[in-house]
C-alpha cells in the first residue's frame, strides 16, 4: 500500500495538484479531512456559460435567448446551493453571463459540433503519475474535458474571466498538459470575457514543462503523506497562508481543524 492509498486518496486531478502547490493547508482540508470550501460567483458564472454553450453546440436549433435562460437557471441553482440568491443582487452576474454566452457561441461556430459523451457533454480522461520505482508507486490522475472534437482531433476548455491572459498560467498549463497527454491530442483554452475572447494553444515544449512541474509536485505530495498516517497530524504540519484567496469567506484553518478533531474525539468515545 502506498502513501496515497493509506490515506484513502485513490486519484488526483489538475486542481488537486495545483491546490497542493498553492495552498497546502487548503489541500489537506479538502483532500485529507474531506471538508469543502465555499465557491464564489466566478465559478458559478463559468458553469452557467458552459451549460448554455453546450446546449447550443449539441442542439444548434436552440435560440440564443433559450441558451441564456438555461445558463441563468444553472447559475441560480448553484448560488442557491451555497445559501445565496435571496439577499444578493445578482444583476451584474446575469449581465456577464448574457454577454459571455453570446461571444462564446459565435466563436465556437468555427469548430462545429463536439463529440458526444455518455451522460453529459464532458469526456473523462485519465493518466498516471509515477512517484517512485516500485510497481505500485503511481497515482491515477483524472480530468473532464469541456469539449472534445474527436475527428480533428482537438480538446477545447472553456474559461470565463474578467481579464483574459496573454500566456499560460502554471495552473492552467498543468491542466492542459494532463488533458493533452491523456488523449494524445492538441489542446486549446478559450478565455471568454464579457467583451472579448482569447485563445491559447498548448505547444509541445510547454506541455513537457508543465507535466514535469506536475510530476515534481506529486513526488513532493508523496513525501508529505509519508510523514504520518493521521490526516489531522498531516494538516497541522502543512504550511498555511491565511491571506490566500482560497480562504476568503471560509472558516479559518484552526476552526476547521478544531471541528474535525471534535468529531473524531466523539467517534472514539462512542466506539
mmCIF file of C-alpha atoms in Angstrom:
data_model
loop_
_atom_site.group_PDB
_atom_site.id
_atom_site.type_symbol
_atom_site.label_atom_id
_atom_site.label_comp_id
_atom_site.label_asym_id
_atom_site.label_seq_id
_atom_site.Cartn_x
_atom_site.Cartn_y
_atom_site.Cartn_z
ATOM 1 C CA UNK A 1 0.000 0.000 0.000
ATOM 2 C CA UNK A 2 1.473 3.350 -0.999
ATOM 3 C CA UNK A 3 1.159 6.646 0.885
ATOM 4 C CA UNK A 4 -1.840 7.809 -1.137
ATOM 5 C CA UNK A 5 -3.745 4.567 -0.615
ATOM 6 C CA UNK A 6 -3.181 4.520 3.149
ATOM 7 C CA UNK A 7 -4.843 7.949 3.341
ATOM 8 C CA UNK A 8 -7.717 6.884 1.047
ATOM 9 C CA UNK A 9 -6.644 9.024 -1.905
ATOM 10 C CA UNK A 10 -7.403 6.948 -4.993
ATOM 11 C CA UNK A 11 -6.824 9.633 -7.611
ATOM 12 C CA UNK A 12 -5.606 13.166 -8.244
ATOM 13 C CA UNK A 13 -6.656 15.899 -10.648
ATOM 14 C CA UNK A 14 -5.084 19.027 -12.074
ATOM 15 C CA UNK A 15 -6.974 21.068 -9.488
ATOM 16 C CA UNK A 16 -5.730 18.959 -6.575
ATOM 17 C CA UNK A 17 -2.118 19.137 -7.802
ATOM 18 C CA UNK A 18 -2.379 22.898 -8.255
ATOM 19 C CA UNK A 19 -4.010 23.308 -4.857
ATOM 20 C CA UNK A 20 -1.211 21.370 -3.143
ATOM 21 C CA UNK A 21 1.383 23.692 -4.660
ATOM 22 C CA UNK A 22 -0.527 26.921 -3.963
ATOM 23 C CA UNK A 23 -2.267 26.196 -0.652
ATOM 24 C CA UNK A 24 -1.033 23.137 1.233
ATOM 25 C CA UNK A 25 -3.302 23.655 4.238
ATOM 26 C CA UNK A 26 -6.335 24.029 1.976
ATOM 27 C CA UNK A 27 -5.332 20.873 0.125
ATOM 28 C CA UNK A 28 -5.276 18.994 3.435
ATOM 29 C CA UNK A 29 -8.687 20.357 4.386
ATOM 30 C CA UNK A 30 -10.193 19.302 1.045
ATOM 31 C CA UNK A 31 -8.483 16.021 0.315
ATOM 32 C CA UNK A 32 -7.478 14.610 3.714
ATOM 33 C CA UNK A 33 -10.177 15.958 6.023
ATOM 34 C CA UNK A 34 -12.956 15.975 3.383
ATOM 35 C CA UNK A 35 -14.109 19.480 4.304
ATOM 36 C CA UNK A 36 -15.469 21.580 1.448
ATOM 37 C CA UNK A 37 -14.789 25.234 0.772
ATOM 38 C CA UNK A 38 -17.418 27.680 -0.415
ATOM 39 C CA UNK A 39 -17.208 28.503 -4.098
ATOM 40 C CA UNK A 40 -17.539 32.070 -5.367
ATOM 41 C CA UNK A 41 -19.709 33.635 -8.046
ATOM 42 C CA UNK A 42 -16.971 33.416 -10.678
ATOM 43 C CA UNK A 43 -17.164 29.618 -10.655
ATOM 44 C CA UNK A 44 -20.952 29.738 -10.929
ATOM 45 C CA UNK A 45 -20.735 32.072 -13.917
ATOM 46 C CA UNK A 46 -18.323 29.667 -15.601
ATOM 47 C CA UNK A 47 -20.582 26.674 -15.056
ATOM 48 C CA UNK A 48 -23.573 28.647 -16.330
ATOM 49 C CA UNK A 49 -21.871 29.812 -19.530
ATOM 50 C CA UNK A 50 -20.616 26.291 -20.229
ATOM 51 C CA UNK A 51 -24.157 24.950 -19.797
ATOM 52 C CA UNK A 52 -25.628 27.466 -22.237
ATOM 53 C CA UNK A 53 -22.839 26.980 -24.767
ATOM 54 C CA UNK A 54 -23.083 23.191 -24.651
ATOM 55 C CA UNK A 55 -26.813 23.422 -25.313
ATOM 56 C CA UNK A 56 -26.180 25.434 -28.478
ATOM 57 C CA UNK A 57 -23.322 23.237 -29.703
ATOM 58 C CA UNK A 58 -25.192 19.968 -29.310
ATOM 59 C CA UNK A 59 -28.637 21.322 -30.165
ATOM 60 C CA UNK A 60 -27.979 24.047 -32.763
ATOM 61 C CA UNK A 61 -31.656 24.939 -33.176
ATOM 62 C CA UNK A 62 -31.777 26.267 -29.615
ATOM 63 C CA UNK A 63 -32.064 30.053 -29.714
ATOM 64 C CA UNK A 64 -29.615 32.396 -28.003
ATOM 65 C CA UNK A 65 -32.357 33.519 -25.619
ATOM 66 C CA UNK A 66 -33.109 29.900 -24.654
ATOM 67 C CA UNK A 67 -29.416 29.151 -24.080
ATOM 68 C CA UNK A 68 -29.076 32.266 -21.936
ATOM 69 C CA UNK A 69 -32.172 31.393 -19.898
ATOM 70 C CA UNK A 70 -30.817 27.901 -19.332
ATOM 71 C CA UNK A 71 -27.499 29.356 -18.180
ATOM 72 C CA UNK A 72 -29.220 31.724 -15.746
ATOM 73 C CA UNK A 73 -31.213 28.838 -14.268
ATOM 74 C CA UNK A 74 -27.978 26.902 -13.803
ATOM 75 C CA UNK A 75 -26.381 29.923 -12.128
ATOM 76 C CA UNK A 76 -29.338 30.405 -9.776
ATOM 77 C CA UNK A 77 -29.258 26.736 -8.783
ATOM 78 C CA UNK A 78 -25.543 26.922 -7.980
ATOM 79 C CA UNK A 79 -25.966 30.110 -5.922
ATOM 80 C CA UNK A 80 -28.938 28.660 -4.058
ATOM 81 C CA UNK A 81 -26.930 25.560 -3.174
ATOM 82 C CA UNK A 82 -24.468 27.843 -1.348
ATOM 83 C CA UNK A 83 -27.225 29.564 0.617
ATOM 84 C CA UNK A 84 -27.428 32.689 -1.568
ATOM 85 C CA UNK A 85 -29.972 34.093 -4.035
ATOM 86 C CA UNK A 86 -32.395 35.557 -1.520
ATOM 87 C CA UNK A 87 -30.385 38.608 -0.438
ATOM 88 C CA UNK A 88 -27.667 39.070 -3.065
ATOM 89 C CA UNK A 89 -28.028 41.393 -6.045
ATOM 90 C CA UNK A 90 -27.168 39.111 -8.948
ATOM 91 C CA UNK A 91 -27.887 41.519 -11.780
ATOM 92 C CA UNK A 92 -24.236 42.118 -12.683
ATOM 93 C CA UNK A 93 -23.621 38.368 -12.893
ATOM 94 C CA UNK A 94 -26.622 37.880 -15.175
ATOM 95 C CA UNK A 95 -25.229 40.573 -17.474
ATOM 96 C CA UNK A 96 -21.840 38.829 -17.565
ATOM 97 C CA UNK A 97 -23.489 35.522 -18.447
ATOM 98 C CA UNK A 98 -25.551 37.109 -21.219
ATOM 99 C CA UNK A 99 -22.522 38.805 -22.797
ATOM 100 C CA UNK A 100 -20.216 35.795 -22.449
ATOM 101 C CA UNK A 101 -22.668 33.305 -23.933
ATOM 102 C CA UNK A 102 -23.241 35.477 -26.992
ATOM 103 C CA UNK A 103 -19.495 35.787 -27.644
ATOM 104 C CA UNK A 104 -18.776 32.115 -26.910
ATOM 105 C CA UNK A 105 -21.486 30.798 -29.224
ATOM 106 C CA UNK A 106 -20.267 32.955 -32.097
ATOM 107 C CA UNK A 107 -16.631 31.932 -31.515
ATOM 108 C CA UNK A 108 -17.306 28.202 -31.246
ATOM 109 C CA UNK A 109 -19.183 28.058 -34.569
ATOM 110 C CA UNK A 110 -15.853 27.554 -36.342
ATOM 111 C CA UNK A 111 -15.223 24.248 -34.542
ATOM 112 C CA UNK A 112 -18.503 22.532 -35.397
ATOM 113 C CA UNK A 113 -20.287 20.040 -33.166
ATOM 114 C CA UNK A 114 -18.191 18.363 -30.445
ATOM 115 C CA UNK A 115 -18.125 14.616 -29.948
ATOM 116 C CA UNK A 116 -20.925 13.477 -27.659
ATOM 117 C CA UNK A 117 -20.280 11.590 -24.446
ATOM 118 C CA UNK A 118 -22.408 9.292 -22.326
ATOM 119 C CA UNK A 119 -24.296 11.195 -19.623
ATOM 120 C CA UNK A 120 -23.342 14.832 -20.181
ATOM 121 C CA UNK A 121 -21.087 16.538 -22.724
ATOM 122 C CA UNK A 122 -17.863 16.086 -20.735
ATOM 123 C CA UNK A 123 -15.418 13.267 -21.500
ATOM 124 C CA UNK A 124 -13.462 11.689 -18.650
ATOM 125 C CA UNK A 125 -9.712 11.267 -19.201
ATOM 126 C CA UNK A 126 -7.001 9.725 -17.052
ATOM 127 C CA UNK A 127 -3.244 9.234 -16.818
ATOM 128 C CA UNK A 128 -0.786 8.045 -14.169
ATOM 129 C CA UNK A 129 1.948 9.995 -12.411
ATOM 130 C CA UNK A 130 4.802 7.921 -11.026
ATOM 131 C CA UNK A 131 6.453 9.000 -7.767
ATOM 132 C CA UNK A 132 8.808 6.069 -7.128
ATOM 133 C CA UNK A 133 10.415 2.969 -8.590
ATOM 134 C CA UNK A 134 8.114 0.323 -7.109
ATOM 135 C CA UNK A 135 5.324 -1.020 -9.376
ATOM 136 C CA UNK A 136 2.682 0.499 -7.094
ATOM 137 C CA UNK A 137 4.379 3.892 -6.845
ATOM 138 C CA UNK A 138 1.886 5.657 -9.083
ATOM 139 C CA UNK A 139 -1.369 7.565 -8.752
ATOM 140 C CA UNK A 140 -4.154 7.926 -11.297
ATOM 141 C CA UNK A 141 -4.923 11.482 -12.337
ATOM 142 C CA UNK A 142 -8.308 12.227 -13.889
ATOM 143 C CA UNK A 143 -9.942 15.133 -15.664
ATOM 144 C CA UNK A 144 -13.100 16.064 -17.540
ATOM 145 C CA UNK A 145 -12.957 17.693 -20.956
ATOM 146 C CA UNK A 146 -15.353 20.534 -21.670
ATOM 147 C CA UNK A 147 -15.469 19.885 -25.415
ATOM 148 C CA UNK A 148 -13.726 17.115 -27.371
ATOM 149 C CA UNK A 149 -13.626 17.051 -31.179
ATOM 150 C CA UNK A 150 -12.607 13.506 -31.991
ATOM 151 C CA UNK A 151 -12.487 13.991 -35.759
ATOM 152 C CA UNK A 152 -9.982 16.898 -35.671
ATOM 153 C CA UNK A 153 -8.734 15.791 -33.008
ATOM 154 C CA UNK A 154 -8.927 18.723 -30.588
ATOM 155 C CA UNK A 155 -9.715 19.420 -26.940
ATOM 156 C CA UNK A 156 -11.175 22.830 -26.021
ATOM 157 C CA UNK A 157 -11.557 24.003 -22.447
ATOM 158 C CA UNK A 158 -13.790 26.999 -21.756
ATOM 159 C CA UNK A 159 -12.647 29.566 -19.204
ATOM 160 C CA UNK A 160 -14.732 32.564 -18.176
ATOM 161 C CA UNK A 161 -12.840 35.509 -16.754
ATOM 162 C CA UNK A 162 -12.897 39.269 -16.415
ATOM 163 C CA UNK A 163 -9.297 39.566 -17.625
ATOM 164 C CA UNK A 164 -8.061 37.255 -20.371
ATOM 165 C CA UNK A 165 -4.418 36.118 -20.117
ATOM 166 C CA UNK A 166 -1.785 36.552 -22.809
ATOM 167 C CA UNK A 167 0.145 33.414 -21.835
ATOM 168 C CA UNK A 168 -0.320 30.184 -19.926
ATOM 169 C CA UNK A 169 -0.550 30.322 -16.153
ATOM 170 C CA UNK A 170 1.088 27.402 -14.400
ATOM 171 C CA UNK A 171 -2.229 26.058 -13.110
ATOM 172 C CA UNK A 172 -3.986 26.126 -16.464
ATOM 173 C CA UNK A 173 -0.856 24.862 -18.209
ATOM 174 C CA UNK A 174 -0.781 21.807 -15.974
ATOM 175 C CA UNK A 175 -4.467 21.161 -16.641
ATOM 176 C CA UNK A 176 -3.964 21.463 -20.404
ATOM 177 C CA UNK A 177 -0.853 19.247 -20.346
ATOM 178 C CA UNK A 178 -2.671 16.484 -18.468
ATOM 179 C CA UNK A 179 -5.525 16.577 -20.985
ATOM 180 C CA UNK A 180 -3.148 16.543 -23.940
ATOM 181 C CA UNK A 181 -1.033 13.685 -22.588
ATOM 182 C CA UNK A 182 -4.055 11.601 -21.602
ATOM 183 C CA UNK A 183 -5.681 11.896 -25.043
ATOM 184 C CA UNK A 184 -2.538 12.413 -27.179
ATOM 185 C CA UNK A 185 -4.316 15.384 -28.642
ATOM 186 C CA UNK A 186 -3.862 19.165 -29.154
ATOM 187 C CA UNK A 187 -5.460 21.435 -26.562
ATOM 188 C CA UNK A 188 -6.847 24.952 -26.717
ATOM 189 C CA UNK A 189 -8.139 27.016 -23.816
ATOM 190 C CA UNK A 190 -10.716 29.604 -24.846
ATOM 191 C CA UNK A 191 -10.943 32.525 -22.402
ATOM 192 C CA UNK A 192 -14.234 34.423 -22.596
ATOM 193 C CA UNK A 193 -14.726 37.840 -21.023
ATOM 194 C CA UNK A 194 -17.870 39.979 -21.388
ATOM 195 C CA UNK A 195 -16.079 41.921 -24.145
ATOM 196 C CA UNK A 196 -13.616 39.629 -25.945
ATOM 197 C CA UNK A 197 -12.201 36.149 -26.446
ATOM 198 C CA UNK A 198 -8.588 34.983 -26.224
ATOM 199 C CA UNK A 199 -7.337 31.559 -27.346
ATOM 200 C CA UNK A 200 -4.224 29.812 -26.033
ATOM 201 C CA UNK A 201 -2.862 26.701 -27.744
ATOM 202 C CA UNK A 202 -0.594 24.340 -25.803
ATOM 203 C CA UNK A 203 2.752 23.832 -27.535
ATOM 204 C CA UNK A 204 4.714 20.593 -27.136
ATOM 205 C CA UNK A 205 7.561 22.299 -25.303
ATOM 206 C CA UNK A 206 5.152 23.865 -22.794
ATOM 207 C CA UNK A 207 3.392 20.532 -22.370
ATOM 208 C CA UNK A 208 6.639 18.824 -21.318
ATOM 209 C CA UNK A 209 7.471 21.641 -18.903
ATOM 210 C CA UNK A 210 4.057 21.628 -17.215
ATOM 211 C CA UNK A 211 3.997 17.833 -16.929
ATOM 212 C CA UNK A 212 7.411 17.991 -15.268
ATOM 213 C CA UNK A 213 6.154 20.556 -12.753
ATOM 214 C CA UNK A 214 3.110 18.418 -12.013
ATOM 215 C CA UNK A 215 5.176 15.255 -11.547
ATOM 216 C CA UNK A 216 7.531 17.046 -9.147
ATOM 217 C CA UNK A 217 4.500 18.203 -7.153
ATOM 218 C CA UNK A 218 3.156 14.644 -6.952
ATOM 219 C CA UNK A 219 6.544 13.406 -5.712
ATOM 220 C CA UNK A 220 6.542 16.098 -3.003
ATOM 221 C CA UNK A 221 2.970 15.195 -2.151
ATOM 222 C CA UNK A 222 4.036 11.584 -1.632
ATOM 223 C CA UNK A 223 6.888 12.673 0.665
ATOM 224 C CA UNK A 224 4.491 14.840 2.655
ATOM 225 C CA UNK A 225 1.998 11.985 3.072
ATOM 226 C CA UNK A 226 4.802 9.700 4.265
ATOM 227 C CA UNK A 227 5.136 11.809 7.426
ATOM 228 C CA UNK A 228 2.058 10.301 9.092
ATOM 229 C CA UNK A 229 -0.960 8.035 8.696
ATOM 230 C CA UNK A 230 -3.056 10.582 10.608
ATOM 231 C CA UNK A 231 -4.815 13.171 8.367
ATOM 232 C CA UNK A 232 -5.156 15.683 11.210
ATOM 233 C CA UNK A 233 -1.442 15.467 12.081
ATOM 234 C CA UNK A 234 -0.597 15.999 8.435
ATOM 235 C CA UNK A 235 -2.920 19.004 8.250
ATOM 236 C CA UNK A 236 -1.282 20.518 11.331
ATOM 237 C CA UNK A 237 2.108 20.025 9.656
ATOM 238 C CA UNK A 238 1.091 21.838 6.487
ATOM 239 C CA UNK A 239 2.143 25.330 5.525
ATOM 240 C CA UNK A 240 -0.665 27.862 5.843
ATOM 241 C CA UNK A 241 -1.208 31.328 4.395
ATOM 242 C CA UNK A 242 -4.422 32.826 5.842
ATOM 243 C CA UNK A 243 -4.248 35.729 3.366
ATOM 244 C CA UNK A 244 -4.642 33.379 0.390
ATOM 245 C CA UNK A 245 -7.776 33.991 -1.685
ATOM 246 C CA UNK A 246 -8.654 30.326 -1.180
ATOM 247 C CA UNK A 247 -9.637 31.139 2.403
ATOM 248 C CA UNK A 248 -11.835 34.126 1.612
ATOM 249 C CA UNK A 249 -15.351 33.817 3.122
ATOM 250 C CA UNK A 250 -14.487 30.432 4.643
ATOM 251 C CA UNK A 251 -13.883 29.344 8.255
ATOM 252 C CA UNK A 252 -10.302 29.724 9.457
ATOM 253 C CA UNK A 253 -7.873 26.833 9.269
ATOM 254 C CA UNK A 254 -7.903 26.481 13.059
ATOM 255 C CA UNK A 255 -11.710 26.489 13.186
ATOM 256 C CA UNK A 256 -11.844 23.642 10.664
ATOM 257 C CA UNK A 257 -9.195 21.614 12.482
ATOM 258 C CA UNK A 258 -10.937 22.100 15.827
ATOM 259 C CA UNK A 259 -14.248 20.990 14.330
ATOM 260 C CA UNK A 260 -12.732 17.860 12.774
ATOM 261 C CA UNK A 261 -10.836 16.972 15.954
ATOM 262 C CA UNK A 262 -14.043 17.311 17.974
ATOM 263 C CA UNK A 263 -15.918 14.972 15.620
ATOM 264 C CA UNK A 264 -13.105 12.399 15.725
ATOM 265 C CA UNK A 265 -12.998 12.579 19.524
ATOM 266 C CA UNK A 266 -16.754 11.978 19.737
ATOM 267 C CA UNK A 267 -16.408 8.992 17.397
ATOM 268 C CA UNK A 268 -13.689 7.434 19.524
ATOM 269 C CA UNK A 269 -15.751 7.860 22.687
ATOM 270 C CA UNK A 270 -18.803 6.342 21.015
ATOM 271 C CA UNK A 271 -16.743 3.319 19.949
#
